[in-house]
XYZ file of C-alpha atoms in Angstrom:
689
model
C 33.077 -52.702 -44.865
C 32.374 -55.682 -42.632
C 29.928 -55.288 -39.866
C 31.224 -54.627 -36.265
C 30.607 -57.527 -33.919
C 30.755 -57.415 -30.180
C 31.841 -59.841 -27.436
C 29.106 -60.262 -24.848
C 29.693 -60.177 -21.063
C 30.386 -63.491 -19.336
C 29.628 -63.416 -15.624
C 31.587 -64.762 -12.763
C 29.637 -64.748 -9.603
C 31.576 -65.355 -6.340
C 30.089 -68.028 -3.883
C 30.144 -65.184 -1.292
C 27.404 -63.507 -3.187
C 25.145 -66.376 -2.816
C 25.802 -66.475 0.985
C 24.970 -62.790 1.134
C 21.814 -63.437 -0.904
C 20.751 -66.198 1.586
C 21.143 -63.885 4.586
C 19.485 -61.036 2.776
C 16.466 -63.243 1.779
C 15.961 -64.601 5.232
C 16.663 -61.591 7.378
C 15.822 -58.523 5.216
C 13.752 -59.397 2.079
C 11.593 -62.243 3.578
C 8.601 -62.223 1.227
C 9.373 -58.988 -0.606
C 10.365 -59.277 -4.280
C 11.128 -55.432 -4.586
C 14.121 -54.704 -6.875
C 17.203 -53.692 -4.895
C 20.386 -51.894 -6.231
C 23.459 -53.958 -6.993
C 27.018 -53.202 -7.774
C 29.404 -55.166 -9.995
C 32.652 -54.707 -11.760
C 34.648 -55.845 -14.827
C 38.224 -55.698 -15.830
C 40.077 -55.277 -19.067
C 40.743 -58.290 -21.314
C 44.510 -59.311 -21.493
C 46.956 -61.413 -23.442
C 49.779 -63.414 -22.168
C 52.749 -64.936 -23.948
C 53.433 -68.889 -23.594
C 56.814 -69.350 -22.136
C 57.466 -72.519 -24.069
C 56.174 -71.674 -27.546
C 56.147 -67.788 -27.409
C 52.729 -67.654 -28.827
C 50.283 -65.112 -27.567
C 47.320 -66.550 -25.530
C 44.270 -64.390 -25.124
C 42.829 -64.622 -21.636
C 39.073 -63.917 -21.320
C 38.710 -61.885 -18.077
C 35.450 -60.303 -19.086
C 33.451 -60.786 -15.852
C 31.000 -59.327 -13.373
C 31.901 -59.939 -9.776
C 29.029 -59.196 -7.562
C 28.474 -57.656 -4.161
C 25.605 -55.792 -2.580
C 27.141 -52.448 -2.432
C 30.548 -51.186 -1.168
C 29.524 -51.493 2.508
C 28.974 -55.358 2.044
C 32.122 -56.039 0.064
C 31.021 -54.852 -3.119
C 33.365 -55.442 -6.116
C 34.527 -51.905 -6.616
C 38.411 -51.662 -6.883
C 40.794 -49.552 -8.713
C 41.713 -52.121 -11.401
C 38.061 -52.617 -12.483
C 35.223 -50.691 -13.846
C 32.318 -50.229 -11.489
C 28.907 -51.141 -13.029
C 25.577 -50.398 -11.367
C 22.555 -52.576 -11.575
C 19.453 -53.932 -10.062
C 18.520 -57.317 -8.432
C 15.252 -58.832 -8.010
C 14.638 -62.105 -6.162
C 11.341 -64.217 -6.684
C 9.620 -66.114 -3.843
C 8.975 -69.152 -5.808
C 10.540 -70.784 -8.858
C 7.159 -70.667 -10.673
C 7.188 -66.806 -10.339
C 10.702 -66.849 -11.630
C 9.727 -68.865 -14.770
C 6.522 -66.998 -15.387
C 8.079 -63.590 -15.509
C 7.423 -61.844 -18.795
C 11.180 -61.527 -19.555
C 10.740 -59.711 -22.878
C 8.846 -56.844 -21.124
C 11.135 -56.875 -18.096
C 14.198 -56.555 -20.218
C 12.740 -53.748 -22.352
C 11.848 -51.858 -19.164
C 15.441 -52.066 -17.965
C 16.667 -50.940 -21.386
C 14.246 -48.039 -21.309
C 15.845 -46.932 -18.103
C 19.200 -46.599 -19.887
C 17.643 -44.676 -22.913
C 15.915 -42.366 -20.560
C 19.227 -41.661 -18.713
C 21.009 -40.877 -21.944
C 18.564 -38.285 -22.771
C 17.935 -36.705 -19.384
C 21.192 -36.831 -17.336
C 23.521 -37.286 -20.310
C 25.727 -39.353 -18.007
C 27.589 -42.472 -19.151
C 27.231 -44.220 -15.743
C 24.059 -46.105 -16.874
C 25.558 -47.397 -20.204
C 27.062 -50.377 -18.312
C 23.865 -50.930 -16.373
C 22.846 -54.639 -15.826
C 20.301 -56.535 -13.947
C 19.932 -59.904 -12.310
C 16.738 -61.959 -11.569
C 17.059 -64.873 -9.106
C 15.292 -67.510 -7.241
C 17.017 -68.909 -4.252
C 16.051 -72.475 -3.160
C 17.372 -72.217 0.448
C 16.447 -75.826 1.336
C 18.887 -77.265 -1.250
C 21.133 -74.270 -1.654
C 20.456 -74.080 -5.464
C 20.361 -70.523 -6.941
C 18.600 -70.072 -10.309
C 19.659 -66.776 -11.905
C 19.872 -64.864 -15.190
C 21.751 -61.761 -16.072
C 20.764 -59.111 -18.584
C 23.146 -56.531 -20.039
C 20.916 -54.287 -22.141
C 22.730 -53.045 -25.326
C 21.043 -51.002 -27.999
C 20.995 -52.435 -31.663
C 22.035 -49.955 -34.105
C 20.071 -49.639 -37.387
C 21.931 -49.283 -39.635
C 24.691 -51.426 -38.217
C 28.027 -50.231 -37.332
C 30.950 -51.343 -39.576
C 34.665 -51.291 -39.340
C 37.155 -50.509 -41.963
C 38.825 -53.210 -43.812
C 42.107 -52.703 -41.934
C 40.059 -54.018 -38.872
C 41.419 -53.600 -35.327
C 45.075 -52.390 -35.364
C 47.522 -52.234 -32.522
C 46.948 -49.211 -30.304
C 50.582 -48.297 -30.903
C 49.717 -47.205 -34.338
C 47.817 -44.249 -33.020
C 49.438 -43.694 -29.538
C 53.141 -43.910 -28.733
C 54.365 -45.385 -25.484
C 54.925 -41.975 -23.927
C 51.340 -41.020 -24.657
C 50.072 -44.316 -23.382
C 51.948 -43.788 -20.097
C 50.521 -40.318 -19.891
C 46.917 -41.721 -20.250
C 47.545 -44.652 -17.814
C 48.872 -42.236 -15.136
C 45.713 -40.025 -15.535
C 43.356 -43.137 -15.321
C 45.069 -44.563 -12.365
C 44.624 -41.267 -10.533
C 40.819 -41.663 -10.697
C 39.025 -43.318 -7.745
C 37.758 -46.065 -10.136
C 38.689 -47.041 -13.657
C 36.361 -45.115 -15.963
C 34.297 -47.190 -18.362
C 34.519 -44.489 -21.090
C 36.697 -41.506 -21.815
C 37.996 -39.181 -24.669
C 41.473 -38.746 -25.881
C 42.688 -35.720 -27.551
C 46.111 -35.475 -29.335
C 48.151 -32.425 -29.853
C 51.511 -33.179 -31.321
C 53.347 -35.440 -28.925
C 51.044 -34.316 -26.010
C 47.865 -36.016 -25.052
C 44.916 -35.197 -22.852
C 42.158 -37.135 -21.389
C 38.445 -35.996 -21.020
C 34.955 -37.074 -20.055
C 32.588 -38.265 -22.755
C 29.916 -36.205 -21.087
C 32.115 -33.102 -22.052
C 32.347 -34.217 -25.735
C 31.692 -30.955 -27.530
C 33.645 -28.785 -25.107
C 36.579 -31.186 -24.879
C 36.957 -31.507 -28.587
C 36.067 -27.994 -29.300
C 33.395 -29.029 -31.843
C 29.937 -27.718 -32.445
C 26.783 -29.600 -32.145
C 26.470 -29.440 -36.014
C 30.059 -30.537 -36.783
C 29.927 -33.362 -39.275
C 33.019 -35.356 -38.024
C 35.861 -35.392 -35.682
C 39.538 -35.215 -36.619
C 42.263 -37.869 -36.609
C 43.381 -36.233 -33.308
C 40.074 -37.057 -31.585
C 39.776 -40.693 -30.113
C 36.860 -42.385 -28.357
C 38.088 -44.739 -25.801
C 36.599 -47.408 -23.550
C 37.847 -49.990 -21.003
C 37.416 -53.187 -23.095
C 36.579 -56.398 -21.146
C 36.957 -58.434 -24.295
C 40.112 -60.309 -24.981
C 39.130 -61.106 -28.497
C 41.448 -59.229 -31.054
C 38.417 -59.001 -33.526
C 35.437 -58.395 -31.365
C 35.314 -55.483 -28.889
C 33.501 -55.726 -25.545
C 29.815 -55.177 -24.960
C 30.051 -51.636 -23.519
C 31.064 -50.246 -26.905
C 27.461 -50.894 -28.080
C 25.929 -48.404 -25.742
C 28.723 -45.811 -26.124
C 28.078 -45.714 -29.892
C 24.271 -45.425 -29.243
C 25.029 -42.603 -26.889
C 27.072 -40.745 -29.243
C 24.652 -41.177 -32.126
C 21.706 -39.943 -29.860
C 23.566 -36.806 -28.531
C 25.895 -36.112 -31.246
C 24.547 -37.544 -34.505
C 26.252 -35.217 -36.799
C 29.745 -35.732 -35.402
C 29.550 -39.394 -34.738
C 28.861 -40.952 -38.196
C 32.530 -41.940 -38.215
C 34.644 -42.348 -34.953
C 37.971 -43.596 -34.089
C 37.779 -46.033 -31.153
C 40.478 -47.154 -28.793
C 39.930 -50.472 -26.916
C 41.725 -49.556 -23.776
C 43.473 -52.384 -21.771
C 46.055 -50.383 -19.740
C 49.447 -49.320 -20.853
C 51.154 -51.952 -18.609
C 49.934 -54.525 -20.988
C 50.655 -52.653 -24.251
C 53.749 -53.735 -26.152
C 55.605 -51.395 -28.493
C 55.884 -52.581 -31.885
C 54.219 -55.882 -31.049
C 50.819 -54.383 -30.720
C 50.124 -55.807 -27.172
C 46.559 -56.020 -26.116
C 45.263 -52.589 -26.926
C 43.293 -51.950 -30.044
C 42.462 -49.241 -32.392
C 39.834 -49.216 -35.104
C 37.981 -46.781 -37.341
C 34.177 -47.508 -37.309
C 31.371 -45.909 -39.193
C 27.647 -45.986 -39.386
C 26.152 -47.358 -42.573
C 23.776 -45.079 -44.487
C 20.333 -44.747 -43.050
C 18.346 -42.873 -40.384
C 20.927 -42.479 -37.579
C 18.471 -41.421 -34.845
C 15.557 -43.767 -34.254
C 13.193 -42.698 -31.511
C 13.977 -45.723 -29.380
C 16.227 -48.560 -30.810
C 15.715 -52.158 -29.718
C 18.054 -53.762 -27.261
C 19.619 -57.218 -26.679
C 21.693 -58.617 -23.912
C 20.264 -61.719 -22.114
C 23.356 -63.819 -21.035
C 23.373 -67.339 -22.529
C 23.741 -70.307 -20.303
C 26.704 -72.751 -20.422
C 24.952 -74.767 -23.252
C 24.922 -71.542 -25.365
C 21.117 -71.179 -25.088
C 19.058 -68.298 -23.778
C 18.146 -69.532 -20.372
C 18.868 -69.271 -16.775
C 21.853 -70.682 -15.063
C 22.049 -72.650 -11.757
C 24.550 -72.296 -9.024
C 24.459 -75.442 -6.816
C 26.467 -74.645 -3.623
C 25.174 -77.767 -1.663
C 28.036 -79.979 -2.585
C 30.635 -77.200 -2.046
C 29.453 -76.035 1.386
C 30.798 -77.430 4.728
C 28.198 -79.774 6.096
C 28.455 -78.081 9.443
C 27.694 -74.694 7.930
C 24.801 -76.111 6.018
C 23.369 -77.515 9.201
C 23.769 -74.147 11.038
C 22.032 -72.323 8.205
C 19.199 -74.892 7.979
C 18.653 -74.702 11.682
C 18.475 -70.983 11.489
C 16.234 -71.132 8.458
C 13.229 -72.660 10.054
C 13.362 -70.191 12.868
C 13.696 -67.019 10.808
C 10.729 -68.124 8.659
C 8.636 -67.357 11.756
C 9.439 -63.628 11.196
C 8.210 -63.474 7.690
C 4.520 -63.553 8.295
C 3.775 -64.665 11.824
C 6.032 -62.975 14.260
C 8.057 -60.097 12.634
C 9.103 -58.830 16.094
C 10.622 -62.331 17.289
C 14.104 -61.748 18.516
C 15.929 -64.996 17.621
C 19.358 -63.667 18.660
C 18.181 -63.189 22.195
C 17.170 -66.819 22.334
C 20.256 -68.072 20.570
C 22.601 -66.334 22.804
C 20.908 -67.511 26.058
C 23.335 -69.868 27.716
C 21.365 -72.693 29.427
C 22.420 -75.063 32.334
C 20.381 -78.100 32.714
C 20.623 -79.684 36.163
C 19.654 -83.301 35.410
C 20.374 -85.291 32.195
C 17.526 -87.762 32.585
C 14.205 -87.908 30.907
C 13.464 -84.140 31.423
C 16.959 -83.136 30.717
C 17.169 -84.973 27.306
C 13.827 -83.544 26.170
C 14.582 -80.099 27.340
C 18.142 -80.160 25.505
C 16.376 -81.097 22.266
C 13.731 -78.469 22.696
C 16.411 -75.764 23.231
C 18.323 -76.828 20.133
C 15.104 -76.559 18.102
C 15.003 -72.953 19.236
C 18.511 -72.303 18.021
C 20.160 -72.137 21.524
C 23.788 -72.700 21.033
C 25.070 -73.202 24.528
C 23.886 -76.087 26.618
C 25.534 -77.464 29.695
C 24.230 -80.742 31.329
C 25.048 -81.722 34.777
C 24.356 -85.075 36.265
C 26.208 -87.654 38.539
C 24.574 -90.876 37.300
C 25.242 -93.256 34.548
C 23.088 -94.563 31.633
C 21.197 -97.636 32.615
C 19.491 -100.143 30.513
C 15.951 -98.633 31.235
C 16.996 -95.186 30.111
C 17.277 -95.256 26.133
C 13.691 -95.901 25.544
C 12.622 -92.898 27.546
C 15.520 -90.480 27.238
C 16.096 -89.752 23.553
C 19.875 -88.747 23.900
C 20.882 -92.260 24.770
C 21.120 -95.596 23.117
C 21.684 -99.263 23.901
C 25.475 -98.989 23.562
C 25.690 -96.277 26.244
C 24.555 -98.824 28.828
C 27.340 -101.390 28.298
C 30.163 -101.714 30.650
C 28.459 -100.222 33.563
C 26.966 -97.271 31.574
C 28.543 -94.027 30.443
C 28.290 -90.861 32.479
C 24.887 -89.447 31.602
C 25.875 -85.670 31.330
C 28.873 -86.392 29.057
C 27.044 -88.870 26.954
C 24.009 -86.524 26.462
C 26.457 -83.620 25.481
C 28.196 -85.857 22.984
C 24.796 -86.955 21.507
C 23.863 -83.237 21.001
C 26.897 -82.675 19.094
C 26.135 -85.619 16.856
C 22.761 -84.263 16.216
C 24.240 -80.827 15.337
C 27.961 -80.227 15.323
C 27.497 -76.509 15.801
C 26.155 -76.819 19.352
C 28.397 -75.804 22.322
C 27.394 -78.716 24.423
C 29.229 -79.665 27.538
C 28.629 -82.593 30.094
C 29.569 -82.106 33.795
C 29.745 -85.129 36.084
C 28.783 -83.584 39.463
C 26.614 -84.442 42.480
C 24.633 -81.464 43.908
C 24.882 -81.404 47.824
C 21.480 -81.478 49.419
C 19.759 -80.539 52.700
C 19.120 -83.529 55.061
C 22.102 -85.357 53.632
C 24.960 -84.744 56.125
C 28.516 -84.338 54.886
C 31.081 -86.522 56.600
C 34.044 -84.747 57.838
C 36.302 -86.381 55.342
C 34.108 -85.308 52.447
C 33.821 -81.642 53.311
C 36.678 -80.490 51.118
C 35.309 -82.497 48.110
C 31.734 -81.139 48.652
C 33.141 -77.630 48.952
C 34.800 -78.025 45.593
C 31.632 -79.341 44.043
C 29.785 -76.275 45.390
C 32.462 -73.916 43.963
C 32.121 -75.625 40.674
C 28.405 -75.333 40.686
C 28.668 -71.558 41.576
C 31.006 -71.023 38.653
C 28.572 -72.819 36.247
C 25.756 -70.370 37.512
C 27.966 -67.455 36.724
C 28.643 -68.720 33.200
C 24.978 -69.302 32.189
C 21.876 -66.991 31.873
C 19.026 -69.620 32.424
C 19.039 -72.717 34.681
C 16.619 -75.647 34.367
C 15.900 -77.687 37.491
C 15.102 -81.217 36.187
C 16.310 -83.529 39.038
C 14.447 -86.434 40.572
C 14.344 -85.367 44.226
C 12.882 -82.321 46.020
C 15.861 -81.503 48.046
C 18.162 -81.556 45.168
C 16.641 -78.411 43.932
C 17.236 -76.252 47.052
C 20.922 -75.336 46.395
C 20.359 -74.259 42.880
C 17.191 -72.352 43.925
C 19.354 -70.294 46.426
C 22.142 -69.816 43.789
C 19.546 -68.674 41.185
C 17.988 -66.174 43.516
C 21.338 -64.807 44.804
C 22.803 -64.410 41.243
C 19.664 -63.118 39.603
C 19.383 -65.972 36.999
C 16.352 -67.159 35.283
C 15.367 -70.425 36.873
C 12.857 -72.815 35.259
C 11.603 -75.689 37.333
C 9.991 -78.943 35.945
C 8.777 -81.812 38.007
C 6.742 -84.977 37.291
C 4.041 -87.094 39.080
C 2.450 -90.108 37.509
C 0.090 -88.197 35.330
C 0.623 -84.548 36.471
C 3.516 -82.121 36.077
C 4.488 -78.819 37.316
C 6.470 -76.253 35.280
C 7.204 -73.012 36.896
C 9.566 -70.057 36.757
C 11.175 -68.591 39.875
C 10.548 -65.023 40.786
C 13.298 -62.522 41.674
C 14.395 -62.049 45.350
C 12.605 -59.573 47.462
C 15.026 -56.707 47.226
C 15.098 -56.929 43.399
C 11.355 -56.709 42.956
C 10.445 -53.514 40.962
C 8.288 -50.919 42.745
C 4.633 -51.889 43.058
C 5.179 -55.333 41.584
C 4.119 -58.636 43.384
C 6.975 -60.944 44.000
C 6.458 -64.310 42.520
C 7.424 -67.419 44.514
C 9.862 -70.173 44.010
C 9.539 -73.982 44.323
C 9.646 -73.933 48.030
C 7.317 -70.807 48.766
C 4.429 -73.092 49.708
C 6.347 -75.205 52.074
C 6.135 -74.881 55.883
C 8.966 -77.355 56.509
C 12.515 -77.375 55.200
C 13.530 -79.925 52.496
C 14.907 -83.014 53.987
C 16.058 -86.552 52.997
C 13.385 -88.141 50.622
C 15.740 -90.671 49.062
C 16.347 -93.030 51.980
C 14.126 -96.000 52.744
C 12.377 -96.165 49.332
C 10.799 -99.032 47.609
C 11.477 -99.896 44.044
C 8.623 -97.826 42.465
C 9.629 -94.858 44.608
C 13.325 -95.120 43.364
C 12.385 -95.093 39.810
C 10.579 -92.130 38.010
C 7.186 -93.797 37.413
C 5.202 -91.597 35.080
C 3.100 -91.994 31.936
C 5.760 -92.081 29.173
C 4.206 -89.018 27.299
C 4.222 -86.788 30.296
C 7.944 -85.957 30.297
C 7.885 -84.569 26.645
C 4.924 -82.436 27.368
C 6.458 -80.999 30.534
C 9.859 -80.443 28.994
C 8.359 -78.743 25.918
C 6.339 -76.505 28.134
C 9.487 -75.646 30.189
C 11.413 -74.739 26.908
C 8.442 -72.556 25.705
C 8.181 -70.818 29.109
C 11.825 -69.799 28.797
C 11.591 -68.622 25.239
C 8.462 -66.576 26.154
C 10.246 -65.029 29.039
C 13.300 -64.109 27.231
C 11.131 -62.348 24.589
C 9.309 -60.338 27.279
C 10.605 -56.827 27.410
C 10.964 -57.054 31.257
C 12.808 -60.515 31.116
C 12.990 -62.157 34.517
C 10.882 -59.379 35.961
C 7.912 -60.042 33.651
C 4.609 -60.032 35.693
C 2.544 -63.327 35.616
C -0.865 -62.933 33.865
C -4.055 -63.485 35.904
C -5.424 -67.143 35.584
C -7.982 -66.786 32.800
C -9.758 -69.080 30.302
C -9.859 -66.488 27.583
C -7.959 -67.050 24.480
C -6.361 -64.269 22.547
C -4.507 -64.194 19.143
C -0.819 -64.625 19.600
C -0.011 -61.431 17.744
C -2.014 -59.313 20.295
C 0.199 -60.046 23.235
C 3.123 -57.828 22.154
C 0.726 -55.000 21.625
C -0.256 -55.300 25.196
C 3.317 -54.973 26.529
C 3.958 -58.701 26.827
C 6.057 -61.376 25.104
C 5.575 -61.565 21.407
C 5.150 -65.390 21.982
C 2.168 -64.865 24.270
C 1.706 -64.995 28.045
C 4.473 -65.708 30.545
C 2.732 -67.590 33.290
C 4.207 -68.169 36.732
C 3.145 -71.882 37.063
C 1.641 -74.437 34.821
C 0.136 -77.504 36.314
C -0.777 -80.275 33.833
C -3.171 -83.063 34.399
C -2.778 -85.661 31.693
C -5.741 -87.827 32.974
C -8.039 -84.761 31.975
C -5.853 -83.448 29.298
C -5.879 -79.983 30.711
C -3.438 -77.365 32.121
C -3.903 -74.845 34.918
C -2.144 -71.382 34.982
C -1.589 -70.545 38.538
C 0.217 -67.697 40.329
C 2.053 -68.209 43.652
C 3.283 -65.252 45.542
C 6.686 -65.157 47.209
C 6.831 -66.066 50.865
C 9.178 -64.193 53.221
C 9.874 -67.229 55.234
C 10.636 -69.475 52.315
C 13.657 -71.728 52.783
C 14.720 -71.233 49.184
C 14.501 -67.519 48.385
C 13.883 -65.667 51.770
C 16.121 -62.727 52.202
C 17.373 -64.082 55.528
C 18.442 -67.361 53.660
C 20.090 -65.519 50.888
C 21.881 -62.932 52.941
C 23.331 -65.735 55.159
C 24.655 -67.562 52.087
C 26.189 -64.388 50.700
C 27.781 -63.634 54.008
C 28.963 -67.025 55.156
C 29.212 -68.929 51.938
C 29.956 -72.684 52.167
C 29.960 -72.478 55.997
C 26.319 -71.680 55.920
C 25.671 -74.383 53.346
C 27.371 -77.004 55.316
C 25.031 -76.240 58.252
C 22.033 -76.662 56.041
C 23.387 -79.980 54.754
C 23.941 -81.315 58.208
C 20.876 -79.972 60.119
C 17.369 -79.599 58.768
C 16.324 -77.612 61.798
C 19.056 -74.861 61.088
C 17.402 -74.026 57.711
C 13.903 -73.843 59.300
C 15.225 -71.519 62.057
C 17.238 -69.346 59.548
C 14.022 -68.903 57.376
C 11.753 -68.373 60.403
C 9.690 -71.581 59.951
C 10.321 -72.588 63.630
C 8.679 -69.380 64.739
C 5.867 -70.062 62.390
C 5.240 -73.230 64.003
C 5.335 -71.709 67.396
C 2.871 -68.982 66.378
C 0.554 -71.655 65.000
C 0.666 -73.573 68.326
C 0.077 -70.428 70.253
C -2.808 -69.526 68.199
C -4.283 -72.842 68.787
C -3.871 -72.694 72.511
C -5.499 -69.223 72.459
C -8.704 -70.513 70.898
C -11.485 -70.675 73.492
C -12.966 -74.044 72.567
C -16.692 -74.488 73.589
C -16.767 -78.052 75.110
C -20.429 -77.779 76.329
C -22.911 -78.753 73.598
C -26.262 -76.865 73.115
C -28.129 -79.670 71.578
C -30.464 -81.686 73.516
C -28.441 -84.819 73.296
C -25.230 -82.861 73.932
C -23.866 -83.953 70.445
C -22.944 -81.420 67.916
C -22.137 -83.915 65.283
C-alpha cells in the first residue's frame, strides 16, 4: 500500500494582527518575552466548478487567521475550527535568530504528547505556536509558525483504492444529519466519530471512543460501521490535512489494538458534497504498517516553510501598506511609550495626550512651545495671535519660513497651525487671529461691540481648553488671560523673556479653591503694587522688538512645556504644592514615591540666568490685593462681566481701587507720616552719615 502523505498548514495572517501586536508590544509586553496564549482558526478545503469549462477547481483554504483571544477579535467562528496556541515575541532580531529552534519545537510537541496521556482531550491536537520579532521602527514583522505533528513509525498507509468520494460510505441523508449535528455545536469540531446503524447515523466525541463504539480496550479492530472523521483543511484530493497526523497518533497511543486499521472521513461540510459526483468530501481506509505501534515518544515535524519553500522565517512588511498618517501617529507614540519600559512605568501618557492646550502668542515662545507639546504627544493645540509674519521672524520662530513673509505676511496664528499640520497631520491645530484687550489701552465707543465680541471669543476658547500658555510680548496683555484662568480654574503657564534671563511659572488657584491648610501660590501679578498699564506706547526700536539672546527662547519654552507635563502627572494636578527651594538633587524615580509627579518636582517659578548658566526655583505666595487673582477682582468679573472689563481697559485707577492697591498706598503714606524721625544728630559734628 502507498504511504499516507499529508498537506501541511499554510498560514494567512491578517494585517490587523500585526497592528494588535504593535499595541501589545508597546503597551503591555514592553521588554517581556514571556509566551502568551493565542487563538487561531482554520476552515475546510473546498472545490468549485469552473463555469466555462465545467472542470473542478480545488481551492486551498487551509489557513490560520489570528487574533489574541476572543475578546480582541479572535478568529473563532462557527464555520471554522478553533485552534489554541502560544505566541512568543523577542526583543531583538538577534534573539529571534539565536533561538534553539529544535529544542523549542520539541518542547511544544511534548506539551501535546503530555496532554494526550493526561487529559485525553483532542483540543491540543491542533495546537500551534508562533515566534516573532517586531521591528516597530520600520513596521517589519519576522515570524515563524510551528504546527507540531507526530511522525508515525511505522508509517501509515492507505489502500490502493486511495481516497474515495464520501458518498461511497455515507448517503446524502446521513450527511445532512451529520451536518445538522455539527452546526448545532458552538464551534466546528476538529475531530469526531461517526457510527452507522442501517440508514441512521450518530455523531460522537473522539474522547468517548470506546463507549461510543461499544468496543473494549483490547478490541483488535473497528467495524465498517465505525468511522473516524476530522474537519479537513486540505483541498487536495490525495493528501489529507495536517490535523489527521495527530489524530492517528492519538488513537495509536490510547487505543493501539483497535486503531491499527481505521476508516477515515475527510469532512468538508455536507453543503459542498455532491451526490454521485463525489464532491469535496473524502473517505479512505488507512492502516499502520507492521512494527511497534507505541513508541514511548514519537518525533514531530511541522515548521512552516517560507514562500521560497525553505525552512525559514517569513517577513510581513506593513510599511508600504500603511496610511502614512497612521504611521506617523504610531511613530510619535512609540518614542513616548518607550519611556514606560524601563524608566517611568507609571507615566500616564494619555493624560498628557488629552490635555487641550491654548497658546496665547504665536511668536518665538509660541512656536517653540507648540513643537515641545507635539513632542509630548499633545493632540490639540490652538494658537492665538493678531500679528503677521515679518521678515525677521523665520530665523527665530521655527514654524515660519521666508515665503510666509511675502505680500505683507501671513497671519501668524493660522500660519503656525498650518505648519504644525505639515509636521504631523494628526495634530488638531487651529489658528485664531485675535487681539487681546488690555488694561491701560482705552476702548473707543465705536469699538466696544468688537472688543466685547473678542472677549466672548476668548472666554469660549478658555472653556474649550485645559491648559493656557501666556506667551505674549507685553506685560498688560497677560492680565485678562490671568483673570479668566483663575476664574475658570484652568492650568496657566506663564513664560517671559529678558535679554539673558527668563521667567517660567505656573499660576496658583484662586483663594476660595485652595485646599485646607495649603499655601496659595501667586500669579504673574502677585508681586506688583500697581496695576498693569500701557507699556507699548512711546517705545524705541530696541524696545519694540524682542531683544534676547537667540538660545533663550528655546530654553524657556522647553521649561514651560516640561512644567506643564510634570504638573499634569502630579496626583493633585493644578493644586500641586510647590517644593521648597533646594539645591539637593534626587533620582527622578523617587519623586512619585514621595507623592509627587513621576517626572519630578513641580516648582512654582523657575528663573533662568543665561549669563551664569543657572536656574533658580522660587516660590511666590498669593497676594490678596493682586490685580490678577484677588477674589475682589474675580468676583467683580463674574458678576459684571464685560462691563467690569471695560472699566479696567479704560481706567487704570479702577483696577487698583478694585484690588485694594489704592488703600495700600494710603496705608504706606500713613505709616511714613507716623514715623518719629529724629532730626537732631548725636554726633559731635551733627552728621550721622
